[in-house]
Amino acid sequence: MEITNNSNLLADILATIKQVPQNNAFVIEDKAYTYKELGSYTATVYQCISNLEDETIGIVAGNNIETYASILAVLFSGKTYVILHPSYPESRNLRIAGLAGLHTVICSGRDGYEYLSQHDIRLISPDMESAHSIEAITYTASGDKNAYIIFTSGSTGEPKGVPISRNNLNAFYKAYHNIGWKLDSSDRMLQMFELTFDVSVVSTLYPLAIGACIYTVGYKDVKYLKVFELLEQYELTFAAVAPSVLQLISPYFDEIDLPSLKYLVVTAEASQTELLERFRKSIPNAEIYNLYGPTEATIYCTYYHVPRQEACKQHNGMVAIGKPFEGIDVIITDEDGNKMPHGTLGEMWVSGPQVMNGYFNDPQKSAQALVKTAGGTLYYKTGDLCIMDDDEDIIYCGRKDYQVKIQGFRIELSEIEYTAKQYFEQTPNIVVIPVLSAGICSELHMAVETPSCDKEALYNYLGQKLPHYMLPKHIHCIEQFPTTASNKIDRKQIFQLINH
């Protein structure tokens, strides 16, 4: 099925469910569900919530058809969904529920969620055995109504609510589609991300708009093993993955052959050129894209098609993030917010119809993150350091908070990490952690994702390549790095491990 009018994502999904009822929509834990079944489950949940006064509905994330049908039902009803994760501490889920003003939560089973009902929250577990028809649903929600709110970690420990409107989502949908994917209802597409992370939104909704089949990874699965299993067993044609997942399967690249894969998207964190070059042999027919975007700008807002033959644009081994999406404006600014010329390092700001209007009920954080220019354009300050080259490709250079000063010298932590990787034959993940004393960076620690290494030899190698003030005080070997729910390397947990 080919999209002809990619201006309303949810209307297209509803039309597709009705047009291709016999196609498989999901394969979850090796069980297939057709679009007809998905439509029936969605209509069942829709009947339970459509007449509720609640504008915002919570959904407990599960790796099951009920959860995905609940997301669609909330969206089709014109309401806003907020995901609560079953592995999160009760206190965090309750805090998110409080911040979002939740009074109703949909869950596929009540076991383990009674604590929600003890805080005046109604739990709904729809009876999926009762058949309802998707034909009864019409979608007419206005574009300025929020589609979802994702709560991200805040620097103070208080979750920040990022509300994404239907207008934001439709602008993203149009721009994402116009990258030019050659995908249709015959494709088999991976959804490996936690539903609390916004890449799960496109990994779920875009395939449904084109009638493709989605293969899911559950939160209890060992991510990298399940991803590889699905790619191989079901001959998937499209996969968006975090680079940390590729890193974990990298020892097996020589044994991996995935000729069916048409597209590999790397996302969620900086991608290493060396890692992608080694993996290319395993995916001989795939085009590789690096997609970048903060949650505040609706999933992705730039893309870079990694070339097969010519050199990949990079900085310290990190793949470029390329061109802005259609409708997105990017500027590189100095510390005072002045636009910088091409070739100059600065903070990237983004504007356009994908950018949120502000954090949920938090004008103070909104004022810190959003800037309105004299001309009335609203920009989101990403906190990412970038350079725009003469081809107007954006070169990602790291986070502002990954730059530190030590002994008066400004240090880019990614440079130390990149240099250390050159020491190893099989490149591991490496992070450099600044240790602060009275708010000042006093020393650097390096963590290497490996059971063991010759620390003295690595230190001596770094001493030949870097000035003395960039050398780590300590080198730590960690067999497997902890990751966040969005599969990014968890630097905070690593800091706790090395300071234990």
Coordinates of N, CA and C in Angstrom, one line a residue, residues 42-52 104 106 124-127 132:
T42 N -8.7 -2.3 18.9 CA -8.7 -0.9 19.0 C -10.1 -0.4 19.2
A43 N -11.1 -0.9 18.5 CA -12.5 -0.5 18.6 C -13.0 -0.8 20.0
T44 N -12.5 -1.9 20.6 CA -13.0 -2.4 21.9 C -12.5 -1.3 22.9
V45 N -11.2 -0.9 22.9 CA -10.7 0.0 23.8 C -11.4 1.4 23.6
Y46 N -11.6 1.7 22.3 CA -12.2 3.0 22.0 C -13.6 3.1 22.6
Q47 N -14.4 2.0 22.6 CA -15.7 2.1 23.2 C -15.6 2.3 24.7
C48 N -14.5 1.9 25.3 CA -14.4 2.0 26.8 C -14.0 3.5 27.2
I49 N -13.4 4.2 26.3 CA -12.8 5.5 26.7 C -13.4 6.7 26.0
S50 N -14.1 6.5 24.9 CA -14.4 7.6 24.0 C -15.4 8.6 24.7
N51 N -16.2 8.1 25.6 CA -17.2 9.0 26.3 C -16.7 9.5 27.7
L52 N -15.4 9.1 28.0 CA -14.9 9.7 29.3 C -14.6 11.2 29.1
T104 N -7.4 8.1 34.6 CA -7.7 6.8 34.0 C -6.5 6.2 33.4
I106 N -5.2 2.6 31.3 CA -5.5 1.4 30.7 C -4.4 0.4 30.9
I124 N -8.6 0.6 33.8 CA -9.5 -0.1 32.8 C -8.7 -1.2 32.2
S125 N -9.3 -2.4 32.2 CA -8.8 -3.6 31.5 C -9.8 -4.0 30.5
P126 N -9.9 -3.5 29.3 CA -10.9 -3.9 28.3 C -11.0 -5.4 28.1
D127 N -12.2 -5.8 27.9 CA -12.5 -7.2 27.6 C -12.3 -7.4 26.1
H132 N -15.6 -5.7 18.5 CA -16.2 -4.4 18.0 C -15.6 -4.2 16.6

